[in-house]
mmCIF file with all atom_site columns, C-alpha atoms in Angstrom:
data_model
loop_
_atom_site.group_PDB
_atom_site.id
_atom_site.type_symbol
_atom_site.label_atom_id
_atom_site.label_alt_id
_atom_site.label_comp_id
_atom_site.label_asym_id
_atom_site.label_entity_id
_atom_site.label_seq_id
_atom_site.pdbx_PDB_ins_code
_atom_site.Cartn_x
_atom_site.Cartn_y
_atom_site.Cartn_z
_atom_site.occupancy
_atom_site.B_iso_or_equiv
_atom_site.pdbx_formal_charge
_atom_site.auth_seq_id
_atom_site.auth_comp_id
_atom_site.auth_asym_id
_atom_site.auth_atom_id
_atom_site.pdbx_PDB_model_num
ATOM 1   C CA . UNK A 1 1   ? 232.224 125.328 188.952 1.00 0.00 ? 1   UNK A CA 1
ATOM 2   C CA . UNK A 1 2   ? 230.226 126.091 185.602 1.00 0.00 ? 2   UNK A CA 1
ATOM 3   C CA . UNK A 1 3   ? 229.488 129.409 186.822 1.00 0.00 ? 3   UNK A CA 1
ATOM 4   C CA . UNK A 1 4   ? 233.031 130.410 187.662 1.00 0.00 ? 4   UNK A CA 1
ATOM 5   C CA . UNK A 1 5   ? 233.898 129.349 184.100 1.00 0.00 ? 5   UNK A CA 1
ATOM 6   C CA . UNK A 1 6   ? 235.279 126.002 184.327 1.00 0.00 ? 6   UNK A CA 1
ATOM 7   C CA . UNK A 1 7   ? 235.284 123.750 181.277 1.00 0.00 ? 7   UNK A CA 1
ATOM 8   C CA . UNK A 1 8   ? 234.335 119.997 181.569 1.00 0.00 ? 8   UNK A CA 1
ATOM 9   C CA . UNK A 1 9   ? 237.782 118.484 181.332 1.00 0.00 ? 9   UNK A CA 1
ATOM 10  C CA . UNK A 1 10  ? 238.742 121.117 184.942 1.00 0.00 ? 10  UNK A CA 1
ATOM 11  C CA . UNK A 1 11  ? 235.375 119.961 186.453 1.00 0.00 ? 11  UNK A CA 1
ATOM 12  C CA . UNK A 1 12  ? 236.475 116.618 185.685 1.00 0.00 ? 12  UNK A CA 1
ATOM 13  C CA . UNK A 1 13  ? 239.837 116.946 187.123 1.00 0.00 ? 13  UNK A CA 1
ATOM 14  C CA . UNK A 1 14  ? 238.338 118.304 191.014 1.00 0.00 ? 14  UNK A CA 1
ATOM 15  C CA . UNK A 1 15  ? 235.827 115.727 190.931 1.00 0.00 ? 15  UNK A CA 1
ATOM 16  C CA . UNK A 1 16  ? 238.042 113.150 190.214 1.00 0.00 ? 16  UNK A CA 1
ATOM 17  C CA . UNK A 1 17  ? 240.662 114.220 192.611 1.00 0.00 ? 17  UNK A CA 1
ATOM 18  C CA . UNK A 1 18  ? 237.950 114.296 195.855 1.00 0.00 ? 18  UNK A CA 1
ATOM 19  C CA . UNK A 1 19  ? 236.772 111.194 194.718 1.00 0.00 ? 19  UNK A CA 1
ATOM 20  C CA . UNK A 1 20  ? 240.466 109.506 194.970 1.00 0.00 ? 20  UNK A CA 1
ATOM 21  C CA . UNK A 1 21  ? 241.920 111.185 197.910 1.00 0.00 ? 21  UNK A CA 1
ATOM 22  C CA . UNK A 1 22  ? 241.250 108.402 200.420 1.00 0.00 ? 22  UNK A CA 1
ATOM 23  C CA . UNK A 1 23  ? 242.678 105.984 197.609 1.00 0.00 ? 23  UNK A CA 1
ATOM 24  C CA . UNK A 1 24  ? 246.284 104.675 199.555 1.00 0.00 ? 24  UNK A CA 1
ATOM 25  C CA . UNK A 1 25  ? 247.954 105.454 195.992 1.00 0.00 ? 25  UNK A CA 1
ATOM 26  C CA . UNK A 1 26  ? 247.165 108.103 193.248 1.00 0.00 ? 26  UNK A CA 1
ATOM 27  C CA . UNK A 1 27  ? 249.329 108.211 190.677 1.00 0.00 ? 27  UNK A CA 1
ATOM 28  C CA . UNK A 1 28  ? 250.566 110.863 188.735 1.00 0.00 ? 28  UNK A CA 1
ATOM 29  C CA . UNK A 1 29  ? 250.401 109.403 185.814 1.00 0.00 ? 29  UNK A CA 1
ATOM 30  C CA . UNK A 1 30  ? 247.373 107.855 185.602 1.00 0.00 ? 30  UNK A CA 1
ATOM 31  C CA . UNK A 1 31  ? 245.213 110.475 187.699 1.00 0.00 ? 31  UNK A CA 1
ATOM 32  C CA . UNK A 1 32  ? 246.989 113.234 187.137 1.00 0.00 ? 32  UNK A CA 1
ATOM 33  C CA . UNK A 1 33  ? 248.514 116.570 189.090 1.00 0.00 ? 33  UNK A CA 1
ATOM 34  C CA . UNK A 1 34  ? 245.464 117.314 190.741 1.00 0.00 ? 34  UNK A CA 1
ATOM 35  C CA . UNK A 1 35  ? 244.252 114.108 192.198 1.00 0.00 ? 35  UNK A CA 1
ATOM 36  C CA . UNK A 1 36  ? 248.154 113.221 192.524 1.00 0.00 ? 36  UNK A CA 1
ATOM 37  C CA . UNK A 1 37  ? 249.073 116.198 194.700 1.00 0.00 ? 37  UNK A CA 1
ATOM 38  C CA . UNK A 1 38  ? 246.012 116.506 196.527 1.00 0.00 ? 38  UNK A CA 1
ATOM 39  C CA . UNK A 1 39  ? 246.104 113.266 198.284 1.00 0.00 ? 39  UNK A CA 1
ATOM 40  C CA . UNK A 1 40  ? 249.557 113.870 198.980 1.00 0.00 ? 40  UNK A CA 1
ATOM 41  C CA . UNK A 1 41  ? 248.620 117.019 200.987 1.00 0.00 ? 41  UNK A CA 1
ATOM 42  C CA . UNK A 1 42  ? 245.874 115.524 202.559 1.00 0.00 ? 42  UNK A CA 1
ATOM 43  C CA . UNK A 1 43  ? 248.785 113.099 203.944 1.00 0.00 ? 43  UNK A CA 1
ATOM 44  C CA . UNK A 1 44  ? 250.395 116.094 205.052 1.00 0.00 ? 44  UNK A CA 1
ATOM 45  C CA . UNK A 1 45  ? 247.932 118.023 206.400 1.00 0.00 ? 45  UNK A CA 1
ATOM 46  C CA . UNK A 1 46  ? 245.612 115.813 207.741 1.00 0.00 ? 46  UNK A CA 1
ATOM 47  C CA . UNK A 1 47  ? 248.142 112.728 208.883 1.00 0.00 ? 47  UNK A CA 1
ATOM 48  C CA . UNK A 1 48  ? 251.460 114.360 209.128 1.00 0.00 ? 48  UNK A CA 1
ATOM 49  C CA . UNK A 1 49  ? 252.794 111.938 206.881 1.00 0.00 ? 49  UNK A CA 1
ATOM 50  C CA . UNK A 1 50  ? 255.776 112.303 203.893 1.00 0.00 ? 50  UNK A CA 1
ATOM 51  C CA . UNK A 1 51  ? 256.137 115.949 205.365 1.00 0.00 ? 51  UNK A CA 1
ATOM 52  C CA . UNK A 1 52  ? 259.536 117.980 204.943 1.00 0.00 ? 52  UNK A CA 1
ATOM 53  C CA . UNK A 1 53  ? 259.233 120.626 207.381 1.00 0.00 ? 53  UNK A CA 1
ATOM 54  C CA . UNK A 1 54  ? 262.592 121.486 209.071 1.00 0.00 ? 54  UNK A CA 1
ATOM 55  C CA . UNK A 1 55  ? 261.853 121.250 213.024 1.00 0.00 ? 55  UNK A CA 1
ATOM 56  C CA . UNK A 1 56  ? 262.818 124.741 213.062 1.00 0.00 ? 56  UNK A CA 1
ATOM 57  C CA . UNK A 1 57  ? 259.807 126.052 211.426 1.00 0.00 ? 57  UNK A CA 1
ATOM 58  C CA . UNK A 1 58  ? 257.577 123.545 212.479 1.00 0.00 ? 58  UNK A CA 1
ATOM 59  C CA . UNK A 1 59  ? 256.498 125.962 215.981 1.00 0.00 ? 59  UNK A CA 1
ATOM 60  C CA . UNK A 1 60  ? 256.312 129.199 213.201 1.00 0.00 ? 60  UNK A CA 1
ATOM 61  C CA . UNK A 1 61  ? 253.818 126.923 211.209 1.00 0.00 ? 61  UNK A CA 1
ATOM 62  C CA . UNK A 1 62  ? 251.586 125.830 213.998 1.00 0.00 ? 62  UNK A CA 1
ATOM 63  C CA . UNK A 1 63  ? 251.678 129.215 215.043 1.00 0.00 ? 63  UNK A CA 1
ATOM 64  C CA . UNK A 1 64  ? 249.872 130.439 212.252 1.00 0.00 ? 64  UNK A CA 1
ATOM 65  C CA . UNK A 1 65  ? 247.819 127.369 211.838 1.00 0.00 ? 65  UNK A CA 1
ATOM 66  C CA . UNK A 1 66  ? 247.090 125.737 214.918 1.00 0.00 ? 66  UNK A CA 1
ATOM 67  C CA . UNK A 1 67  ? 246.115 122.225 215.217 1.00 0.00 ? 67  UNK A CA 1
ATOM 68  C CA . UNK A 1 68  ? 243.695 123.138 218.621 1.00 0.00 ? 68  UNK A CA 1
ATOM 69  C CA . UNK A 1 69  ? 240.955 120.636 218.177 1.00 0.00 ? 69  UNK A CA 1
ATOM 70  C CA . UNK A 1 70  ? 241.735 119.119 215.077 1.00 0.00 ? 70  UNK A CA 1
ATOM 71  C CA . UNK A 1 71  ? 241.762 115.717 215.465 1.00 0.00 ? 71  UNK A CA 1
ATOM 72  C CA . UNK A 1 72  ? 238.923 115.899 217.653 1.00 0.00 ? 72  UNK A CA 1
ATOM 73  C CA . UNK A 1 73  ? 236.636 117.336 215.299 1.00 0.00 ? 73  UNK A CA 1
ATOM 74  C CA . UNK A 1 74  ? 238.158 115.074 212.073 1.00 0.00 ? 74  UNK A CA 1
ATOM 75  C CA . UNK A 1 75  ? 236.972 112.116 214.179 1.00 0.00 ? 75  UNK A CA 1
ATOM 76  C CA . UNK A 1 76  ? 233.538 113.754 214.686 1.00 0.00 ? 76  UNK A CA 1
ATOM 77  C CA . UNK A 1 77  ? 233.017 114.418 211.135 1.00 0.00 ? 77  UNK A CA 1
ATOM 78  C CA . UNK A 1 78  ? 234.312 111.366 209.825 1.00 0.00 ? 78  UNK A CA 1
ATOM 79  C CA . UNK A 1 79  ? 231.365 109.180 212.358 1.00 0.00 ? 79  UNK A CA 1
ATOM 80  C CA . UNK A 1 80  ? 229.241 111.591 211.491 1.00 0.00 ? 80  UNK A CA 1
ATOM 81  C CA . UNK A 1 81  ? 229.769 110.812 207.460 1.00 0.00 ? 81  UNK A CA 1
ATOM 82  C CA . UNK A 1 82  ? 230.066 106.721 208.274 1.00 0.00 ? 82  UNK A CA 1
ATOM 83  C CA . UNK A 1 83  ? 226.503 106.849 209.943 1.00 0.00 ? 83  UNK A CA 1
ATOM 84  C CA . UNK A 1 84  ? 224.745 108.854 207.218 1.00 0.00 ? 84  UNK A CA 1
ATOM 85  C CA . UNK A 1 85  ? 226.352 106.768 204.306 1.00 0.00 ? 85  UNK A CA 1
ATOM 86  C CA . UNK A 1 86  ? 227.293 103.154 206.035 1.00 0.00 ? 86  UNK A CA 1
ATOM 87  C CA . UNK A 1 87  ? 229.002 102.151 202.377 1.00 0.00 ? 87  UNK A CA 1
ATOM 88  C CA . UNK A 1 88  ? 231.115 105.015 202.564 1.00 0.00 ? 88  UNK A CA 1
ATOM 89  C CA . UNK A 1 89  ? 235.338 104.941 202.629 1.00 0.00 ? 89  UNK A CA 1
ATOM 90  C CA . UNK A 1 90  ? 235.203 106.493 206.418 1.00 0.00 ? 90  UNK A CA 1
ATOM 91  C CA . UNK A 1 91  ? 232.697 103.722 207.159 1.00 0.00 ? 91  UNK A CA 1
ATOM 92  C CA . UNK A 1 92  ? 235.229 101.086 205.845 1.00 0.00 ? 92  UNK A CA 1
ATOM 93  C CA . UNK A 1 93  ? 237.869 102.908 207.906 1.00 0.00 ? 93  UNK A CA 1
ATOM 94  C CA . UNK A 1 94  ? 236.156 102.043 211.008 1.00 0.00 ? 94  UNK A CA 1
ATOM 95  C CA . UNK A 1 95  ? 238.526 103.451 213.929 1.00 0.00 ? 95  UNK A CA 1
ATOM 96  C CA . UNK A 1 96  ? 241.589 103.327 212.332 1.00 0.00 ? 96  UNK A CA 1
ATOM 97  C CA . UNK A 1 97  ? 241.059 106.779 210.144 1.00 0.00 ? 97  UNK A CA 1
ATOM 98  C CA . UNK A 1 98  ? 240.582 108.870 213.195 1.00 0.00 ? 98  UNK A CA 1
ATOM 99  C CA . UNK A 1 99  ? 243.235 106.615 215.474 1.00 0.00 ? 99  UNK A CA 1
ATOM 100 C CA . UNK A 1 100 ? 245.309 107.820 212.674 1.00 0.00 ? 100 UNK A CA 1
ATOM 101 C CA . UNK A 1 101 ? 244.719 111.827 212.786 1.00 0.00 ? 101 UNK A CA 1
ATOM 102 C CA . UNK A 1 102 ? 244.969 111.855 216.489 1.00 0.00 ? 102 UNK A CA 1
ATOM 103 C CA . UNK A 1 103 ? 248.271 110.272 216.290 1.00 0.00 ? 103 UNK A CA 1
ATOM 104 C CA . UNK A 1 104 ? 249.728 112.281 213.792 1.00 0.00 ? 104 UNK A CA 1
ATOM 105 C CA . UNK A 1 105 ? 252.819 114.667 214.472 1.00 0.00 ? 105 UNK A CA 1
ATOM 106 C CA . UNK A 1 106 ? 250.965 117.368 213.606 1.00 0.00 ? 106 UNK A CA 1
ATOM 107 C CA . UNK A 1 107 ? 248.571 116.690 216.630 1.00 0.00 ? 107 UNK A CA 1
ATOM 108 C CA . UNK A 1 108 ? 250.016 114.840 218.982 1.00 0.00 ? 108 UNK A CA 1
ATOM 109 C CA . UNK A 1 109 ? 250.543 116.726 222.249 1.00 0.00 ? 109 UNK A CA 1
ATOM 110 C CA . UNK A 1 110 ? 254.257 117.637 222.398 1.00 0.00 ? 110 UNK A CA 1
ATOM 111 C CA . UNK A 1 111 ? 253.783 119.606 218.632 1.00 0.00 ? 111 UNK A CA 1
ATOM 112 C CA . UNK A 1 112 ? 251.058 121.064 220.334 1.00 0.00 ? 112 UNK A CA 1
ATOM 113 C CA . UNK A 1 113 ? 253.029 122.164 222.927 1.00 0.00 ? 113 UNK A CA 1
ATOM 114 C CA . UNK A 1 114 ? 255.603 123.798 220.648 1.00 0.00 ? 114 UNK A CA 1
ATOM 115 C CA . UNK A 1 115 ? 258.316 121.040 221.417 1.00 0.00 ? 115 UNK A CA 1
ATOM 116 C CA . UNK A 1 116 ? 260.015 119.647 218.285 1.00 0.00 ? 116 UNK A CA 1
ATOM 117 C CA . UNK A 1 117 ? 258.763 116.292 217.233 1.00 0.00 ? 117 UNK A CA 1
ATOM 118 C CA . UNK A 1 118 ? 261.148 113.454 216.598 1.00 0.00 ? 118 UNK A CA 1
ATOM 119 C CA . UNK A 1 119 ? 261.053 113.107 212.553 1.00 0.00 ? 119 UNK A CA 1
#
């Protein structure tokens, strides 16, 4: 990030955003924008959770950006990272973090399918 120009306090900001993204709560206020809003699209985009798509678009979206595999390969990475590093968040998780992206709106098979899912 120092070579594209970034100052501390921006370095600062990303690092302590990744680092609080699996936190259940980040607030705004005390974290800031970009921790705030980036664990709030991780619950988005990852879990399908405090989403406002309208079920209209929902079949444009996954068009463009299709879920194929998704929660397949989150749960491989996130063993993968709870084997190398058995103190680590995903290692806490256990099961439940990858239960949780397989059941999640944006995977589940009928959003898959194009149906609309029940929000």
């Amino acid at each position: 990030m120092t070579a594209a120009g970034w100052d501390a306090a921006r370095q600062d900001g990303v690092a302590l955003a990744i680092t609080t993204n699996l936190n259940p709560f980040v607030s705004l206020e005390r974290y800031g924008p970009v921790a705030h809003y980036l664990r709030d699209g991780g619950l988005v985009d990852v879990l399908a959770q405090q989403w406002r798509v309208h079920p209209d678009n929902l079949a444009e979206i996954l068009g463009h950006y299709p879920r194929d595999g998704f929660a397949e390969e989150t749960a491989r990475l996130v063993r993968t990272e709870a084997r190398r590093n058995p103190g680590c968040r995903f290692a806490c998780f256990g099961p439940i973090f990858p239960t949780a992206v397989r059941l999640s709106r944006f995977t589940m098979p009928a959003a898959e399918a194009g149906e609309q899912p029940s929000i």
